[in-house]
Coordinates of N, CA and C in Angstrom, one line a residue:
M67 N 77.1 -24.4 11.2 CA 76.3 -23.6 10.3 C 76.7 -22.1 10.4
I68 N 76.7 -21.4 9.3 CA 77.0 -20.0 9.3 C 75.6 -19.2 9.4
A69 N 75.5 -18.2 10.3 CA 74.4 -17.4 10.3 C 74.8 -16.0 9.9
V70 N 74.1 -15.4 8.9 CA 74.4 -14.1 8.3 C 73.2 -13.2 8.7
F71 N 73.5 -12.1 9.4 CA 72.5 -11.2 9.9 C 72.4 -10.0 9.0
F72 N 71.2 -9.6 8.6 CA 70.9 -8.4 7.8 C 69.8 -7.7 8.5
A73 N 69.8 -6.4 8.5 CA 68.7 -5.6 9.1 C 67.5 -5.5 8.1
L74 N 67.8 -5.2 6.8 CA 66.8 -4.9 5.8 C 66.6 -6.0 4.8
S75 N 65.4 -6.0 4.2 CA 65.2 -7.0 3.2 C 66.0 -6.8 2.0
Q76 N 66.3 -5.5 1.7 CA 67.2 -5.2 0.5 C 68.6 -5.7 0.7
E77 N 69.1 -5.6 2.0 CA 70.4 -6.2 2.3 C 70.4 -7.7 2.1
A78 N 69.4 -8.4 2.6 CA 69.4 -9.8 2.6 C 69.3 -10.3 1.1
A79 N 68.8 -9.5 0.2 CA 68.7 -9.8 -1.2 C 70.1 -10.1 -1.8
A80 N 71.2 -9.6 -1.2 CA 72.5 -9.8 -1.6 C 72.9 -11.3 -1.6
L81 N 72.3 -12.0 -0.7 CA 72.6 -13.5 -0.6 C 71.5 -14.4 -1.0
K82 N 70.2 -13.9 -0.9 CA 69.1 -14.8 -1.2 C 69.1 -15.3 -2.6
S83 N 69.6 -14.5 -3.5 CA 69.6 -15.0 -4.9 C 70.7 -16.1 -5.2
H84 N 71.6 -16.3 -4.2 CA 72.7 -17.3 -4.4 C 72.4 -18.6 -3.7
V85 N 71.4 -18.6 -2.8 CA 71.2 -19.8 -2.0 C 69.9 -20.5 -2.3
N86 N 69.8 -21.7 -1.9 CA 68.5 -22.5 -2.1 C 67.8 -22.4 -0.8
I87 N 66.7 -21.6 -0.7 CA 66.0 -21.5 0.5 C 65.1 -22.7 0.8
L88 N 65.3 -23.3 1.9 CA 64.5 -24.6 2.2 C 63.3 -24.3 3.1
K89 N 63.5 -23.3 4.0 CA 62.4 -23.0 4.9 C 62.4 -21.5 5.4
K90 N 61.3 -20.9 5.5 CA 61.2 -19.6 6.0 C 60.5 -19.6 7.4
I91 N 61.2 -19.0 8.4 CA 60.7 -19.1 9.7 C 60.5 -17.7 10.3
R92 N 59.4 -17.4 10.8 CA 59.2 -16.1 11.4 C 59.2 -16.2 13.0
Y93 N 59.9 -15.2 13.6 CA 60.0 -15.2 15.1 C 60.0 -13.7 15.5
S94 N 59.0 -13.3 16.3 CA 58.9 -11.9 16.6 C 58.8 -11.1 15.3
H95 N 59.6 -10.1 15.2 CA 59.6 -9.3 14.0 C 60.7 -9.8 13.0
A96 N 61.4 -10.8 13.3 CA 62.5 -11.3 12.5 C 62.1 -12.4 11.5
T97 N 62.8 -12.6 10.5 CA 62.6 -13.7 9.5 C 63.9 -14.5 9.4
F98 N 63.8 -15.8 9.6 CA 65.0 -16.7 9.3 C 64.7 -17.4 8.0
Y99 N 65.8 -17.4 7.1 CA 65.7 -18.2 5.9 C 66.7 -19.3 6.0
Q100 N 66.2 -20.5 6.3 CA 67.0 -21.7 6.4 C 67.3 -22.1 5.0
A101 N 68.6 -22.2 4.6 CA 69.0 -22.4 3.2 C 70.3 -23.3 3.1
E102 N 70.6 -23.5 1.9 CA 71.9 -24.2 1.6 C 72.6 -23.5 0.5
F103 N 73.9 -23.6 0.5 CA 74.7 -23.0 -0.6 C 75.8 -24.0 -0.9
C104 N 75.7 -24.5 -2.1 CA 76.7 -25.6 -2.6 C 76.7 -26.7 -1.6
G105 N 75.6 -27.1 -1.1 CA 75.5 -28.2 -0.1 C 75.8 -27.8 1.3
F106 N 76.2 -26.6 1.6 CA 76.5 -26.1 2.9 C 75.3 -25.5 3.6
P107 N 75.1 -25.8 4.8 CA 73.9 -25.1 5.5 C 74.2 -23.7 5.9
I108 N 73.2 -22.8 5.7 CA 73.4 -21.4 6.0 C 72.0 -20.8 6.4
T109 N 72.0 -19.9 7.3 CA 70.8 -19.3 7.7 C 70.9 -17.8 7.5
L110 N 70.0 -17.2 6.8 CA 70.0 -15.7 6.6 C 69.0 -15.2 7.6
V111 N 69.4 -14.2 8.4 CA 68.5 -13.6 9.4 C 68.2 -12.2 9.1
Q112 N 67.0 -11.9 8.8 CA 66.5 -10.5 8.6 C 66.0 -10.0 9.9
S113 N 66.8 -9.3 10.6 CA 66.5 -9.0 12.0 C 65.8 -7.7 12.3
G114 N 65.8 -6.8 11.3 CA 65.3 -5.5 11.5 C 66.4 -4.5 12.0
V115 N 66.1 -3.2 12.0 CA 67.1 -2.2 12.3 C 67.3 -2.1 13.8
G116 N 68.6 -1.9 14.2 CA 68.9 -1.6 15.6 C 69.5 -2.8 16.4
K117 N 69.5 -2.6 17.7 CA 70.2 -3.5 18.6 C 69.4 -4.6 19.2
N118 N 68.1 -4.7 18.9 CA 67.2 -5.7 19.6 C 67.3 -7.0 18.9
V119 N 68.5 -7.6 18.9 CA 68.8 -8.8 18.2 C 69.1 -10.0 19.2
S120 N 69.4 -9.7 20.4 CA 69.9 -10.7 21.4 C 68.8 -11.9 21.5
E121 N 67.6 -11.5 21.7 CA 66.5 -12.6 21.8 C 66.4 -13.4 20.5
I122 N 66.6 -12.8 19.4 CA 66.5 -13.4 18.1 C 67.6 -14.5 18.0
I123 N 68.8 -14.1 18.4 CA 70.0 -15.1 18.4 C 69.7 -16.2 19.3
H124 N 69.2 -15.9 20.5 CA 68.9 -16.9 21.5 C 67.9 -17.9 20.9
H125 N 66.9 -17.5 20.3 CA 65.9 -18.4 19.7 C 66.5 -19.2 18.5
L126 N 67.4 -18.5 17.7 CA 68.0 -19.2 16.6 C 68.9 -20.4 17.1
S127 N 69.6 -20.1 18.2 CA 70.6 -21.1 18.7 C 69.9 -22.3 19.3
K128 N 68.6 -22.2 19.6 CA 67.9 -23.4 20.1 C 67.7 -24.5 19.0
Y129 N 67.8 -24.0 17.8 CA 67.5 -24.9 16.7 C 68.7 -25.3 15.8
F130 N 69.7 -24.4 15.9 CA 70.9 -24.6 15.0 C 72.2 -24.5 15.8
K131 N 73.2 -25.3 15.4 CA 74.5 -25.1 15.9 C 75.2 -24.1 15.1
I132 N 75.4 -22.9 15.6 CA 76.0 -21.8 14.9 C 77.5 -21.9 15.0
Q133 N 78.2 -21.9 13.9 CA 79.7 -22.0 13.9 C 80.3 -20.6 13.7
L134 N 79.6 -19.7 13.1 CA 80.1 -18.4 12.8 C 78.9 -17.4 12.6
M135 N 79.0 -16.3 13.2 CA 78.0 -15.2 13.0 C 78.6 -14.1 12.2
V136 N 77.9 -13.6 11.2 CA 78.3 -12.6 10.3 C 77.3 -11.4 10.4
S137 N 77.8 -10.3 10.7 CA 76.9 -9.1 10.7 C 77.2 -8.4 9.3
S138 N 76.1 -8.3 8.5 CA 76.3 -7.8 7.2 C 75.2 -6.8 6.8
G139 N 75.3 -6.3 5.6 CA 74.3 -5.2 5.2 C 75.1 -4.0 4.8
F140 N 74.4 -2.8 5.0 CA 74.9 -1.5 4.6 C 75.6 -0.9 5.8
A141 N 76.5 0.1 5.5 CA 77.2 0.9 6.5 C 77.5 2.3 5.9
G142 N 77.7 3.2 6.8 CA 78.0 4.6 6.4 C 79.5 4.8 6.6
S143 N 80.1 5.4 5.6 CA 81.6 5.7 5.7 C 81.8 6.9 6.6
V144 N 82.9 6.8 7.4 CA 83.3 8.0 8.2 C 84.8 8.3 7.8
N145 N 85.2 7.8 6.6 CA 86.6 8.0 6.2 C 86.5 8.4 4.7
P146 N 87.2 9.5 4.3 CA 87.1 10.0 2.9 C 87.7 9.0 1.9
R147 N 88.6 8.1 2.4 CA 89.1 7.1 1.5 C 88.2 6.0 1.1
I148 N 87.1 5.9 1.8 CA 86.1 4.7 1.7 C 84.8 5.2 1.1
G149 N 84.5 4.8 -0.1 CA 83.4 5.3 -0.9 C 82.3 4.3 -1.0
V150 N 81.2 4.8 -1.7 CA 80.0 4.0 -1.9 C 80.4 2.7 -2.7
G151 N 79.9 1.6 -2.3 CA 80.1 0.3 -3.0 C 81.4 -0.4 -2.5
D152 N 82.2 0.2 -1.6 CA 83.4 -0.4 -1.1 C 82.9 -1.4 0.0
L153 N 83.7 -2.4 0.2 CA 83.5 -3.4 1.3 C 84.3 -3.0 2.5
V154 N 83.7 -3.2 3.7 CA 84.5 -3.0 4.9 C 84.4 -4.2 5.8
I155 N 85.6 -4.7 6.2 CA 85.7 -5.8 7.1 C 86.1 -5.3 8.5
G156 N 85.4 -5.8 9.5 CA 85.7 -5.3 10.8 C 86.8 -6.0 11.5
K157 N 87.7 -5.2 12.1 CA 88.7 -5.8 13.0 C 88.2 -5.8 14.4
H158 N 87.6 -4.7 14.8 CA 86.9 -4.6 16.1 C 85.6 -3.9 15.9
V159 N 84.6 -4.1 16.9 CA 83.4 -3.4 16.9 C 83.4 -2.5 18.1
L160 N 83.2 -1.2 17.9 CA 83.2 -0.2 19.0 C 81.8 0.1 19.3
H161 N 81.6 0.5 20.6 CA 80.2 0.9 21.0 C 80.3 2.0 22.0
S162 N 79.4 3.0 21.9 CA 79.3 4.1 22.9 C 77.9 4.0 23.5
L163 N 77.8 4.0 24.8 CA 76.5 4.0 25.5 C 75.8 5.4 25.4
R164 N 76.5 6.4 25.1 CA 76.0 7.7 25.1 C 75.7 8.1 23.6
E165 N 74.8 9.1 23.5 CA 74.5 9.6 22.1 C 75.8 10.2 21.5
V166 N 76.1 9.9 20.3 CA 77.3 10.4 19.6 C 77.0 11.8 19.1
T167 N 77.7 12.8 19.5 CA 77.6 14.2 19.1 C 78.9 14.7 18.6
E168 N 78.9 16.0 18.2 CA 80.1 16.6 17.7 C 81.0 17.1 18.9
E169 N 81.0 16.4 20.0 CA 81.8 16.7 21.1 C 82.8 15.5 21.3
E170 N 83.4 15.3 22.4 CA 84.2 14.2 22.6 C 83.4 12.9 22.6
I171 N 83.9 11.9 21.9 CA 83.2 10.6 21.7 C 83.8 9.6 22.7
C172 N 83.0 9.1 23.5 CA 83.5 8.1 24.5 C 83.2 6.7 24.0
I173 N 84.2 5.8 23.8 CA 84.0 4.4 23.5 C 83.9 3.6 24.7
D174 N 82.8 3.0 25.0 CA 82.5 2.3 26.3 C 82.9 0.8 26.2
A175 N 82.9 0.3 25.0 CA 83.2 -1.2 24.8 C 83.8 -1.4 23.5
T176 N 84.6 -2.4 23.4 CA 85.3 -2.9 22.2 C 85.3 -4.4 22.1
L177 N 84.8 -5.0 21.1 CA 84.9 -6.4 20.9 C 85.6 -6.8 19.6
P178 N 86.5 -7.8 19.7 CA 87.3 -8.2 18.5 C 86.4 -9.1 17.5
C179 N 86.7 -8.9 16.3 CA 86.2 -9.9 15.3 C 87.1 -11.1 15.2
D180 N 86.6 -12.2 14.8 CA 87.5 -13.4 14.7 C 88.6 -13.2 13.7
A181 N 89.8 -13.4 14.2 CA 91.0 -13.0 13.4 C 91.1 -13.9 12.1
S182 N 90.8 -15.2 12.2 CA 90.9 -16.0 11.0 C 89.9 -15.7 9.9
A183 N 88.7 -15.3 10.4 CA 87.6 -14.9 9.4 C 88.0 -13.6 8.8
V184 N 88.5 -12.7 9.6 CA 89.0 -11.4 9.0 C 90.1 -11.6 8.0
E185 N 91.1 -12.4 8.3 CA 92.2 -12.7 7.4 C 91.7 -13.3 6.1
L186 N 90.8 -14.2 6.2 CA 90.2 -14.8 5.0 C 89.5 -13.8 4.1
A187 N 88.6 -13.0 4.8 CA 87.8 -12.0 4.1 C 88.7 -11.0 3.3
V188 N 89.8 -10.6 4.0 CA 90.7 -9.6 3.4 C 91.5 -10.3 2.2
K189 N 91.9 -11.5 2.4 CA 92.6 -12.3 1.3 C 91.7 -12.4 0.1
L190 N 90.4 -12.8 0.3 CA 89.5 -13.0 -0.8 C 89.2 -11.7 -1.5
G191 N 89.0 -10.7 -0.7 CA 88.6 -9.4 -1.2 C 89.7 -8.8 -2.1
S192 N 91.0 -9.1 -1.7 CA 92.1 -8.5 -2.5 C 92.3 -9.2 -3.9
T193 N 91.6 -10.4 -4.0 CA 91.8 -11.1 -5.3 C 90.6 -10.8 -6.3
D194 N 89.5 -10.1 -5.7 CA 88.4 -9.8 -6.5 C 88.5 -8.4 -7.1
S195 N 87.6 -8.0 -7.9 CA 87.6 -6.6 -8.5 C 86.9 -5.7 -7.5
L196 N 86.8 -6.0 -6.2 CA 86.1 -5.2 -5.2 C 87.2 -4.4 -4.5
K197 N 86.7 -3.2 -4.0 CA 87.6 -2.3 -3.2 C 87.2 -2.6 -1.8
L198 N 88.2 -3.1 -1.0 CA 88.0 -3.6 0.3 C 88.9 -2.9 1.3
H199 N 88.3 -2.6 2.5 CA 89.0 -2.0 3.6 C 88.8 -2.8 4.9
C200 N 89.8 -2.8 5.7 CA 89.7 -3.5 7.0 C 90.0 -2.5 8.1
G201 N 89.1 -2.5 9.1 CA 89.3 -1.6 10.2 C 88.2 -1.7 11.2
D202 N 88.1 -0.8 12.2 CA 87.1 -0.8 13.2 C 85.8 -0.3 12.7
I203 N 84.7 -0.8 13.3 CA 83.3 -0.4 13.0 C 82.7 0.1 14.3
L204 N 82.2 1.3 14.2 CA 81.4 1.9 15.3 C 80.0 1.6 15.2
S205 N 79.4 0.9 16.2 CA 78.0 0.5 16.1 C 77.2 1.4 17.1
I206 N 76.2 2.1 16.6 CA 75.5 3.1 17.4 C 74.0 2.9 17.3
D207 N 73.2 3.6 18.1 CA 71.8 3.3 18.2 C 70.9 4.1 17.3
K208 N 71.5 5.1 16.6 CA 70.7 6.0 15.7 C 71.4 6.2 14.4
I209 N 70.6 6.5 13.4 CA 71.2 6.8 12.1 C 72.0 8.1 12.2
I210 N 73.2 8.1 11.7 CA 74.0 9.4 11.6 C 73.5 10.1 10.4
Q211 N 72.9 11.2 10.6 CA 72.2 11.9 9.5 C 73.1 13.0 8.8
H212 N 74.0 13.5 9.6 CA 74.8 14.7 9.0 C 76.2 14.3 8.7
S213 N 76.7 14.7 7.6 CA 78.1 14.4 7.1 C 79.1 15.0 8.1
S214 N 78.8 16.1 8.7 CA 79.7 16.7 9.7 C 80.0 15.8 10.9
L215 N 79.0 15.1 11.3 CA 79.1 14.1 12.4 C 79.9 12.9 12.0
K216 N 79.7 12.4 10.7 CA 80.5 11.3 10.2 C 82.0 11.7 10.2
K217 N 82.3 12.9 9.7 CA 83.7 13.3 9.7 C 84.3 13.4 11.1
H218 N 83.5 13.9 12.0 CA 83.9 14.0 13.4 C 84.2 12.6 14.0
I219 N 83.3 11.6 13.7 CA 83.6 10.2 14.2 C 84.9 9.7 13.6
G220 N 85.1 10.0 12.3 CA 86.3 9.5 11.6 C 87.6 10.1 12.2
N221 N 87.5 11.4 12.7 CA 88.6 12.1 13.2 C 88.9 11.7 14.7
Q222 N 87.8 11.4 15.4 CA 87.9 11.2 16.9 C 88.0 9.7 17.3
T223 N 87.8 8.8 16.4 CA 87.8 7.4 16.7 C 88.7 6.6 15.7
S224 N 88.9 5.4 16.0 CA 89.6 4.5 15.0 C 88.6 3.9 13.9
A225 N 87.3 4.3 14.0 CA 86.4 3.7 13.1 C 86.5 4.1 11.7
I226 N 86.3 3.2 10.7 CA 86.2 3.5 9.3 C 84.8 3.6 8.8
A227 N 83.8 3.0 9.6 CA 82.5 3.0 9.1 C 81.6 2.9 10.4
V228 N 80.3 3.2 10.2 CA 79.3 3.1 11.2 C 78.1 2.2 10.8
D229 N 77.5 1.5 11.8 CA 76.3 0.8 11.5 C 75.5 0.8 12.8
M230 N 74.3 0.0 12.8 CA 73.5 0.1 14.0 C 73.3 -1.3 14.7
E231 N 73.8 -2.4 14.1 CA 73.5 -3.7 14.6 C 74.7 -4.5 15.1
S232 N 75.9 -4.2 14.6 CA 77.0 -5.1 14.8 C 77.4 -5.4 16.2
F233 N 77.4 -4.3 17.1 CA 77.8 -4.6 18.4 C 76.9 -5.5 19.2
A234 N 75.6 -5.4 19.0 CA 74.7 -6.3 19.6 C 74.9 -7.7 19.2
I235 N 75.2 -8.0 17.9 CA 75.4 -9.3 17.5 C 76.8 -9.8 18.0
A236 N 77.8 -8.9 18.0 CA 79.1 -9.3 18.5 C 79.1 -9.6 20.0
E237 N 78.3 -8.9 20.7 CA 78.2 -9.1 22.2 C 77.6 -10.4 22.5
R238 N 76.5 -10.8 21.7 CA 75.9 -12.1 22.0 C 76.8 -13.2 21.5
A239 N 77.4 -13.0 20.4 CA 78.4 -14.1 19.9 C 79.5 -14.3 20.9
N240 N 80.0 -13.2 21.4 CA 81.1 -13.3 22.4 C 80.6 -14.1 23.7
A241 N 79.4 -13.8 24.1 CA 78.9 -14.5 25.3 C 78.7 -15.9 25.1
M242 N 78.4 -16.3 23.8 CA 78.1 -17.7 23.5 C 79.4 -18.4 23.0
G243 N 80.5 -17.7 22.9 CA 81.7 -18.3 22.5 C 81.7 -18.7 21.0
I244 N 81.0 -17.9 20.2 CA 80.9 -18.2 18.7 C 81.7 -17.2 18.0
P245 N 82.5 -17.6 17.0 CA 83.3 -16.6 16.2 C 82.3 -15.6 15.5
F246 N 82.8 -14.4 15.3 CA 82.0 -13.3 14.7 C 82.9 -12.5 13.8
V247 N 82.2 -12.0 12.8 CA 82.9 -11.0 11.9 C 81.9 -10.1 11.2
V248 N 82.4 -8.9 10.9 CA 81.6 -7.9 10.2 C 82.0 -7.8 8.7
V249 N 81.0 -8.0 7.8 CA 81.3 -7.8 6.4 C 80.1 -6.9 5.9
R250 N 80.5 -5.7 5.6 CA 79.4 -4.7 5.2 C 79.9 -3.9 3.9
A251 N 78.9 -3.3 3.3 CA 79.2 -2.5 2.1 C 78.7 -1.1 2.3
I252 N 79.4 -0.1 1.8 CA 79.1 1.3 2.1 C 78.0 1.7 1.2
S253 N 76.9 2.3 1.8 CA 75.8 2.8 1.0 C 75.7 4.3 1.0
D254 N 76.5 5.0 1.9 CA 76.5 6.4 2.0 C 77.9 6.9 2.3
G255 N 78.4 7.9 1.6 CA 79.7 8.4 1.8 C 79.8 9.3 2.9
V256 N 81.1 9.6 3.3 CA 81.3 10.5 4.5 C 80.8 11.9 4.2
D257 N 80.8 12.4 3.0 CA 80.3 13.7 2.6 C 78.8 13.9 2.4
E258 N 78.1 12.8 2.6 CA 76.7 12.8 2.3 C 75.8 12.8 3.6
D259 N 74.8 13.6 3.6 CA 73.8 13.5 4.7 C 72.9 12.3 4.4
M260 N 72.4 11.8 5.5 CA 71.4 10.7 5.5 C 70.0 11.2 6.0
E261 N 69.3 11.8 5.1 CA 68.1 12.5 5.5 C 66.9 11.5 5.4
I262 N 67.0 10.4 6.2 CA 65.8 9.5 6.3 C 65.6 9.2 7.8
C263 N 64.5 8.7 8.1 CA 64.1 8.4 9.5 C 63.9 7.0 9.7
E264 N 64.2 6.5 11.0 CA 64.0 5.1 11.3 C 62.5 4.7 11.1
N265 N 61.6 5.6 11.3 CA 60.1 5.2 11.2 C 59.7 4.9 9.7
M266 N 60.7 5.1 8.8 CA 60.4 4.7 7.4 C 60.6 3.3 7.1
V267 N 61.1 2.5 8.1 CA 61.4 1.1 8.0 C 60.6 0.4 9.1
T268 N 60.0 -0.8 8.8 CA 59.3 -1.6 9.8 C 60.3 -2.3 10.7
K269 N 59.8 -2.8 11.9 CA 60.7 -3.5 12.8 C 61.4 -4.7 12.1
G270 N 60.7 -5.3 11.1 CA 61.2 -6.4 10.4 C 62.2 -6.1 9.3
G271 N 62.4 -4.8 9.0 CA 63.4 -4.4 8.0 C 62.8 -4.2 6.6
R272 N 61.5 -3.9 6.5 CA 61.0 -3.6 5.2 C 60.6 -2.1 5.2
V273 N 60.6 -1.5 4.0 CA 60.3 -0.1 3.8 C 58.8 0.1 4.1
K274 N 58.4 1.1 4.9 CA 57.1 1.5 5.1 C 56.6 2.4 3.9
I275 N 55.8 1.9 3.0 CA 55.4 2.6 1.9 C 54.7 3.9 2.3
S276 N 53.7 3.8 3.2 CA 52.9 4.9 3.6 C 53.8 6.0 4.2
A277 N 54.7 5.6 5.1 CA 55.5 6.6 5.8 C 56.5 7.3 4.8
T278 N 57.0 6.6 3.9 CA 57.9 7.1 2.8 C 57.1 8.1 1.9
A279 N 55.9 7.7 1.6 CA 55.0 8.6 0.7 C 54.7 9.9 1.5
R280 N 54.4 9.8 2.8 CA 54.1 11.0 3.5 C 55.4 11.9 3.6
Y281 N 56.5 11.3 3.8 CA 57.8 12.0 3.8 C 58.0 12.8 2.5
L282 N 57.8 12.1 1.4 CA 58.0 12.7 0.1 C 57.0 13.8 -0.2
F283 N 55.7 13.6 0.3 CA 54.7 14.6 0.1 C 55.0 15.9 0.8
N284 N 55.6 15.7 2.0 CA 55.9 16.9 2.8 C 57.2 17.5 2.4
K285 N 58.1 16.7 1.8 CA 59.5 17.2 1.4 C 59.8 16.7 0.0
P286 N 59.0 17.2 -1.0 CA 59.3 16.7 -2.4 C 60.7 17.0 -2.9
H287 N 61.3 18.0 -2.3 CA 62.7 18.3 -2.8 C 63.7 17.2 -2.4
R288 N 63.2 16.2 -1.6 CA 64.1 15.1 -1.2 C 64.0 13.9 -2.2
I289 N 63.2 14.0 -3.1 CA 63.0 12.9 -4.1 C 64.3 12.6 -4.8
P290 N 65.1 13.6 -5.3 CA 66.4 13.3 -5.9 C 67.3 12.6 -5.0
Y291 N 67.3 13.0 -3.7 CA 68.2 12.4 -2.7 C 67.8 10.9 -2.5
L292 N 66.5 10.6 -2.4 CA 66.2 9.2 -2.2 C 66.5 8.4 -3.4
N293 N 66.3 9.0 -4.6 CA 66.7 8.2 -5.8 C 68.2 7.9 -5.8
R294 N 69.0 8.9 -5.4 CA 70.5 8.7 -5.3 C 70.8 7.6 -4.3
L295 N 70.1 7.6 -3.2 CA 70.3 6.6 -2.1 C 69.9 5.2 -2.7
R296 N 68.8 5.1 -3.4 CA 68.4 3.8 -4.0 C 69.5 3.3 -5.0
R297 N 70.1 4.2 -5.8 CA 71.2 3.7 -6.6 C 72.4 3.3 -5.8
Q298 N 72.7 4.0 -4.7 CA 73.9 3.6 -3.9 C 73.7 2.3 -3.1
T299 N 72.5 2.1 -2.6 CA 72.2 0.9 -1.9 C 72.3 -0.3 -2.9
R300 N 71.9 -0.1 -4.2 CA 72.1 -1.1 -5.2 C 73.5 -1.4 -5.4
Q301 N 74.4 -0.4 -5.4 CA 75.8 -0.7 -5.5 C 76.3 -1.5 -4.4
A302 N 75.9 -1.1 -3.2 CA 76.3 -1.9 -2.0 C 75.8 -3.3 -2.0
T303 N 74.6 -3.5 -2.4 CA 74.0 -4.9 -2.5 C 74.8 -5.7 -3.5
N304 N 75.2 -5.1 -4.7 CA 76.0 -5.8 -5.7 C 77.4 -6.2 -5.2
A305 N 78.0 -5.3 -4.4 CA 79.3 -5.6 -3.8 C 79.2 -6.8 -2.9
L306 N 78.2 -6.9 -2.0 CA 78.0 -8.0 -1.1 C 77.7 -9.3 -1.9
S307 N 76.9 -9.1 -2.9 CA 76.5 -10.3 -3.7 C 77.7 -10.9 -4.4
A308 N 78.7 -10.1 -4.8 CA 79.9 -10.5 -5.5 C 80.9 -11.2 -4.5
F309 N 80.9 -10.7 -3.3 CA 81.8 -11.2 -2.3 C 81.4 -12.5 -1.6
F310 N 80.2 -12.6 -1.2 CA 79.8 -13.7 -0.3 C 79.9 -15.1 -0.8
P311 N 79.6 -15.4 -2.1 CA 79.7 -16.9 -2.5 C 81.0 -17.5 -2.2
N312 N 82.1 -16.8 -2.6 CA 83.4 -17.4 -2.4 C 83.8 -17.4 -1.0
F313 N 83.4 -16.4 -0.2 CA 83.7 -16.3 1.2 C 83.0 -17.5 2.0
I314 N 81.8 -17.7 1.6 CA 81.0 -18.8 2.3 C 81.7 -20.2 2.0
T315 N 82.1 -20.4 0.8 CA 82.7 -21.6 0.4 C 84.0 -21.8 1.1
Q316 N 84.8 -20.8 1.1 CA 86.2 -20.8 1.8 C 86.1 -21.0 3.3
I317 N 85.1 -20.3 3.9 CA 84.9 -20.4 5.3 C 84.5 -21.9 5.7
Y318 N 83.6 -22.5 4.9 CA 83.3 -23.9 5.2 C 84.5 -24.8 5.0
N319 N 85.3 -24.6 4.0 CA 86.4 -25.4 3.8 C 87.4 -25.3 5.0
S320 N 87.5 -24.1 5.5 CA 88.4 -23.9 6.7 C 87.8 -24.6 7.9
L321 N 86.4 -24.6 8.1 CA 85.8 -25.2 9.2 C 85.9 -26.7 9.2
L322 N 85.9 -27.2 7.9 CA 85.9 -28.7 7.8 C 87.3 -29.2 7.8
A323 N 88.3 -28.4 7.6 CA 89.7 -28.8 7.5 C 90.2 -29.4 8.8

């Protein structure tokens, strides 16, 4: 079975519309959608934002034999060549134990993505109308809010994009001996600030209406920014939605071969 991990409900929507959901399971703050796609079993995991996913994977593995873990959803670009709506496929996932600042960035750990899954993703992406990039992903514990820091990350590391969940998933997959790959879409460009807060999203990955309303009440000049972000996340969702059906089919064909 393939398990695809998303932090946010909006990210999970990229695949939910393509699959037949058989069962919805809640565990802690996470939601598992047990489903099938063209007769193939698949589980969508809405895990919430950040690195606290290890226990969720442990629970999931009690009930399902996982053959591939996919970290998906949105990512921020740290490379001027990579724009909103582009797909990024991870070669390696990088992680820093220290807070990332505009000083020297120390990479404390690096985990590889499954080479065959990466190769297949790149091959499929090159035949679609999607713009796809393959490179390293830096996974950190906080939202990168300032474009200057994104540019610094791009200049100081091999990363082409940043997210908040992939290393925790990769670390658990590596410990369990399960192949792993990152497939994400860019929701914010390298030249754009991300002026949102983690407390605007629930642990389960849903938008907090009250917190967002308070934010806009106190900072009404940010309304155009949030409208732009909503358009850009829709572009990212559409890119993932276009890519995944063929990828899932081809992955299962290779697993069964």
